[in-house]
PDB file of C-alpha atoms in Angstrom:
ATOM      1  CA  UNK A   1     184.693  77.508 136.838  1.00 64.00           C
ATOM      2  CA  UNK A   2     182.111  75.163 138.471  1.00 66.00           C
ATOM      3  CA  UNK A   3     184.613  72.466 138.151  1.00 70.00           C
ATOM      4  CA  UNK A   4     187.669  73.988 139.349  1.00 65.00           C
ATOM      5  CA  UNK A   5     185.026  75.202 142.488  1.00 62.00           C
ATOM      6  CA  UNK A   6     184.452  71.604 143.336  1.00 57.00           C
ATOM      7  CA  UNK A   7     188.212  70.471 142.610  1.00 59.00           C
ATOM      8  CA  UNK A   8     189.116  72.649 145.444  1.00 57.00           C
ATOM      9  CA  UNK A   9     186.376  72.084 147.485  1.00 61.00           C
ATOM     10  CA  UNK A  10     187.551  68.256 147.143  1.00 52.00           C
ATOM     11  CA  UNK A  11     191.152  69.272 147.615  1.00 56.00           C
ATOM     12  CA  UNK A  12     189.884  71.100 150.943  1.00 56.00           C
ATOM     13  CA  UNK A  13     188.031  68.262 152.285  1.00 59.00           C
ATOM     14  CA  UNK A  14     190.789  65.947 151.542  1.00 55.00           C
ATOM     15  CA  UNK A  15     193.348  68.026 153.977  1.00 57.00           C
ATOM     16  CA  UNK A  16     191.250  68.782 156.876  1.00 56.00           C
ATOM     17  CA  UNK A  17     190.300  64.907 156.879  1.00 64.00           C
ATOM     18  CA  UNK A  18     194.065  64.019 156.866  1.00 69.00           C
ATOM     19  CA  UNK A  19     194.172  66.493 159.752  1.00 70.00           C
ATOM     20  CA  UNK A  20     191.188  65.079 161.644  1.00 72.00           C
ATOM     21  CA  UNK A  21     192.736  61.634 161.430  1.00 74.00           C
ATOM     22  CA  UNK A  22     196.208  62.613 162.405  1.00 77.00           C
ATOM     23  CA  UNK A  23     194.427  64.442 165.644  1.00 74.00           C
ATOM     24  CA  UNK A  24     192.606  61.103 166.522  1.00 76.00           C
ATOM     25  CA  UNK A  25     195.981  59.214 165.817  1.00 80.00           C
ATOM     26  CA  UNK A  26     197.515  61.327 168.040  1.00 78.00           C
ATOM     27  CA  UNK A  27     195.098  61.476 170.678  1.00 78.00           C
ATOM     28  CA  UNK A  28     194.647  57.375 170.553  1.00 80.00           C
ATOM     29  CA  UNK A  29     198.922  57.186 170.823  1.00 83.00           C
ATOM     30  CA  UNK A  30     198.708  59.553 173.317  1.00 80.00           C
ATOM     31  CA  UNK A  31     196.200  57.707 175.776  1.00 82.00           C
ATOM     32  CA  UNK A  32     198.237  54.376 174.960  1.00 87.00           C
ATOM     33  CA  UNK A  33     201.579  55.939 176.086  1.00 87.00           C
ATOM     34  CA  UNK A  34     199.706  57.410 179.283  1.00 87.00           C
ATOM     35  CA  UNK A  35     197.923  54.182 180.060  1.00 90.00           C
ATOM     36  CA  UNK A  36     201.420  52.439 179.988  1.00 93.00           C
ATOM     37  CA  UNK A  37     203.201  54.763 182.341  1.00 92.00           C
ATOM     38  CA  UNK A  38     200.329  54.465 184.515  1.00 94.00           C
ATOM     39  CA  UNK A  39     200.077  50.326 184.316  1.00 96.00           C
ATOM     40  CA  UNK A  40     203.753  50.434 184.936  1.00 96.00           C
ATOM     41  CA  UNK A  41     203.166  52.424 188.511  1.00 97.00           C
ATOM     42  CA  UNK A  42     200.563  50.502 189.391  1.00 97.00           C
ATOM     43  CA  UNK A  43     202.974  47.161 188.710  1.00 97.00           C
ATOM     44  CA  UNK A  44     205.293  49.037 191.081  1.00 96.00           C
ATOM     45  CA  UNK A  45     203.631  49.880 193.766  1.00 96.00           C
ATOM     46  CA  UNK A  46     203.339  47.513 196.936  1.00 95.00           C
ATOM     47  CA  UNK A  47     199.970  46.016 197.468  1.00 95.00           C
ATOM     48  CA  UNK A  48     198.839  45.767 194.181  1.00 97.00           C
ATOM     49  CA  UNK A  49     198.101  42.316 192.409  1.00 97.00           C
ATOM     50  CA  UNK A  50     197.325  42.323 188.927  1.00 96.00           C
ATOM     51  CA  UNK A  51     193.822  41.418 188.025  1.00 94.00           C
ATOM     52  CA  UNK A  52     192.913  40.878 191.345  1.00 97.00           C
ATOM     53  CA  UNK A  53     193.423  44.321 193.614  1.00 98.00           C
ATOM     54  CA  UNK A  54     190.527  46.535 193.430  1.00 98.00           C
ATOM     55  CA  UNK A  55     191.427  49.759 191.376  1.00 97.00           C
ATOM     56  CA  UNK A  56     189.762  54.012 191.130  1.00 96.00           C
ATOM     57  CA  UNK A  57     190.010  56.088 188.594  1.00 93.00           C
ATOM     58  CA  UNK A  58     189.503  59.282 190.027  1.00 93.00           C
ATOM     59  CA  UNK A  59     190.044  62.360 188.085  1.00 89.00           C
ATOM     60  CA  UNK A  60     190.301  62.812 184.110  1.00 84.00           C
ATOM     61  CA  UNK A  61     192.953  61.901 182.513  1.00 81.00           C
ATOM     62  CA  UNK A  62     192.678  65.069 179.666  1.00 75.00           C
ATOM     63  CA  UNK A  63     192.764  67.582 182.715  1.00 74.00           C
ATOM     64  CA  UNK A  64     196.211  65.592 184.052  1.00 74.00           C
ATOM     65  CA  UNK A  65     199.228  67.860 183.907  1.00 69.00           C
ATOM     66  CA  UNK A  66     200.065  65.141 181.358  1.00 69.00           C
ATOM     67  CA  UNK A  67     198.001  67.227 178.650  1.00 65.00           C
ATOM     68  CA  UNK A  68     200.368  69.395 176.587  1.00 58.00           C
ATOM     69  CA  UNK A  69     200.105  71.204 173.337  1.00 55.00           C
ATOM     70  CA  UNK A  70     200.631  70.252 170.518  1.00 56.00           C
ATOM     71  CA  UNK A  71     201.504  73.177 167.525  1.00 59.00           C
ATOM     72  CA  UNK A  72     199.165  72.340 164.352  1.00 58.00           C
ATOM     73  CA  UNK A  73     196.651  70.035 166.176  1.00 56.00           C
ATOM     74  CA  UNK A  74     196.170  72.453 169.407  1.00 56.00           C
ATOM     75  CA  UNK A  75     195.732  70.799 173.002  1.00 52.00           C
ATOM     76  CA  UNK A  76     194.916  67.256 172.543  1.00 48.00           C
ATOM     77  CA  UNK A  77     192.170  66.328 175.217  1.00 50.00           C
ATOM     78  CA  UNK A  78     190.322  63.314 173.381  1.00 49.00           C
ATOM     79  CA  UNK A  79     191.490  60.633 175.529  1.00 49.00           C
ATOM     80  CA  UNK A  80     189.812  57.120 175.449  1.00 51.00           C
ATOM     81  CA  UNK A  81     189.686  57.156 178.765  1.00 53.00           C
ATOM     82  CA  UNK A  82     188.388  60.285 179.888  1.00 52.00           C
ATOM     83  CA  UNK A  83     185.560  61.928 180.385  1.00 54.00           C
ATOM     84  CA  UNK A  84     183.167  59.062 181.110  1.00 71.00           C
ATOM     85  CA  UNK A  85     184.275  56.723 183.699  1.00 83.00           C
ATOM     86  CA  UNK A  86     182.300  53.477 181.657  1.00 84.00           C
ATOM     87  CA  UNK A  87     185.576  53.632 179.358  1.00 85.00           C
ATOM     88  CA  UNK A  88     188.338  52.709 181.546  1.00 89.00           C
ATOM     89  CA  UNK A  89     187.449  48.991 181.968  1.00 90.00           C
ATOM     90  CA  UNK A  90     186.672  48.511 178.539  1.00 89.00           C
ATOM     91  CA  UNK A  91     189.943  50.736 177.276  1.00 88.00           C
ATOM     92  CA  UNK A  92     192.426  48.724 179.969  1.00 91.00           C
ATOM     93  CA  UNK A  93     190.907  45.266 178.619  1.00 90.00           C
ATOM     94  CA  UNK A  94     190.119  45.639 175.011  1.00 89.00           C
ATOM     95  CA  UNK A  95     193.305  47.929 173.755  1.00 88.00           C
ATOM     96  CA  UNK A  96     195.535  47.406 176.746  1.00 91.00           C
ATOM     97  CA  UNK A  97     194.839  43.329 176.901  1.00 93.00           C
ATOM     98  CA  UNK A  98     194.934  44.063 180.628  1.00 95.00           C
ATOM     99  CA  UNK A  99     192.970  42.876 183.432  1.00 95.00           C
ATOM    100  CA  UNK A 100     191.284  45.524 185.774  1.00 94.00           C
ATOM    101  CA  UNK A 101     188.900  45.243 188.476  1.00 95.00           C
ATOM    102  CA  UNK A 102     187.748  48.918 188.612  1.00 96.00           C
ATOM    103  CA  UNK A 103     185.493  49.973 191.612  1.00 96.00           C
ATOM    104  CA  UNK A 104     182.195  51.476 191.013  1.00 95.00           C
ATOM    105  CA  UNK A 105     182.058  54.994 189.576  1.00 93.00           C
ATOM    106  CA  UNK A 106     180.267  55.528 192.992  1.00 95.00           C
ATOM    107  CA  UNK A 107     183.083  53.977 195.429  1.00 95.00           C
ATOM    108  CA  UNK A 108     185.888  56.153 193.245  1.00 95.00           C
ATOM    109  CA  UNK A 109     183.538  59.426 193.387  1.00 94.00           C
ATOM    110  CA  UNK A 110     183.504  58.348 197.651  1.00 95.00           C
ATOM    111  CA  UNK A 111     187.246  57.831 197.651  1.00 94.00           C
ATOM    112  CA  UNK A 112     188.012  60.615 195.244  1.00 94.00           C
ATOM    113  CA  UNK A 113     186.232  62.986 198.342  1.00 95.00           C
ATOM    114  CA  UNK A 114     188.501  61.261 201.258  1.00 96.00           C
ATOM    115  CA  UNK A 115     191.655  63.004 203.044  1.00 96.00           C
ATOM    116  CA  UNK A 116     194.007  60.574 201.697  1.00 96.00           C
ATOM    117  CA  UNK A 117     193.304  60.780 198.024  1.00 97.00           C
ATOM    118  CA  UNK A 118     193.008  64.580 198.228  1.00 96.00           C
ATOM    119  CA  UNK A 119     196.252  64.741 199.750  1.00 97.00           C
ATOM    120  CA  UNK A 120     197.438  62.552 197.032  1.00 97.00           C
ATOM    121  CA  UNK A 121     199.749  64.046 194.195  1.00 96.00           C
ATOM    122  CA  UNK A 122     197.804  64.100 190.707  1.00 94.00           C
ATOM    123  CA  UNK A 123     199.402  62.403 187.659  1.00 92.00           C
ATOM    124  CA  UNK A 124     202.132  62.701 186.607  1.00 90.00           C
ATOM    125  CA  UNK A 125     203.895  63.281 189.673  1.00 93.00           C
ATOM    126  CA  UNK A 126     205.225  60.706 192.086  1.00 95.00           C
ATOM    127  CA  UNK A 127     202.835  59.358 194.264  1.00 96.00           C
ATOM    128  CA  UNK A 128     199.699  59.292 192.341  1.00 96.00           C
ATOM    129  CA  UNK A 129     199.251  55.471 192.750  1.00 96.00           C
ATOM    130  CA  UNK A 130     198.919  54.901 196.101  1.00 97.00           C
ATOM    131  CA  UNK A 131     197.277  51.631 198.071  1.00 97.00           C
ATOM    132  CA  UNK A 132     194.335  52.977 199.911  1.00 95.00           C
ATOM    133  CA  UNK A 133     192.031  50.527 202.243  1.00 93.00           C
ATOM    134  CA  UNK A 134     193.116  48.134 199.871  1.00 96.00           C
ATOM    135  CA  UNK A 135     191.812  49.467 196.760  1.00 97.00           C
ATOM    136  CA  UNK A 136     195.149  50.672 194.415  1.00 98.00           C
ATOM    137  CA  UNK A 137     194.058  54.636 193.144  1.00 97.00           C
ATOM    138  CA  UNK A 138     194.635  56.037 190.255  1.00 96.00           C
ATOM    139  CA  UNK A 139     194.535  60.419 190.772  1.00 96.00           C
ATOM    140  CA  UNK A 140     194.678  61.391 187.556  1.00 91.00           C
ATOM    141  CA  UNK A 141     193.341  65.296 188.042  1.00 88.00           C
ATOM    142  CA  UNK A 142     192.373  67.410 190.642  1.00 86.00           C
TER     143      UNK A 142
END
């Protein structure tokens, strides 16, 4: 009996860890696929020079309409670049191999408040990269 207890205990362990990885799979595929939509706007979008145009995040990515759910692993919101704005740089240049000169989290939180960025669309919709006193914005949320 005490054998058979820990056999399934084991067995138990063994699926929700498959499960916890395939979330964080997900999740990490899911970020790259966003970030690549986004870096393809942003290539689009007159004004912006890669690597050397200034660029805000503003918003969160996991509150973006782009946030769906998903049945058996539940609304995905662990993006690697949400949440805390000290991951973007380091997600854009270390996963994405892409260069990005991202404002201060002050200057984004300042633009984030202005007319024209409020009156921007958020993401996904068109018009959430937009050129703004020269610094290319990124409205990911409201």
């Amino acid at each position: 009996p005490a054998t058979a207890g820990v056999a399934l205990g084991l067995a138990c362990s063994v699926i929700f860890s498959n499960t916890a990885y395939l979330r964080k799979q997900v999740e990490f595929d899911s970020t790259v696929a966003a970030v690549n939509r986004i870096v393809m706007t942003m290539e689009q979008t007159d004004g912006y020079v890669v690597g050397q145009t200034p660029v805000a995040w503003v918003g969160d990515l996991s509150r973006s309409d782009a946030v769906v759910y998903r049945d058996g692993l539940g609304e995905l919101r662990g993006y690697g670049v949400s949440g805390h704005y000290r991951t973007v740089k380091p997600f854009f240049t270390q996963v994405m191999g892409y260069p990005l000169e991202l404002v201060s989290q002050e200057e984004a939180e300042a633009l984030a408040e202005s007319d024209a960025v409020q009156a921007m669309p958020v993401f996904p919709n068109k018009g959430y990269c937009q050129v703004v006193d020269g610094i290319m914005v990124i409205r990911l949320s409201e």
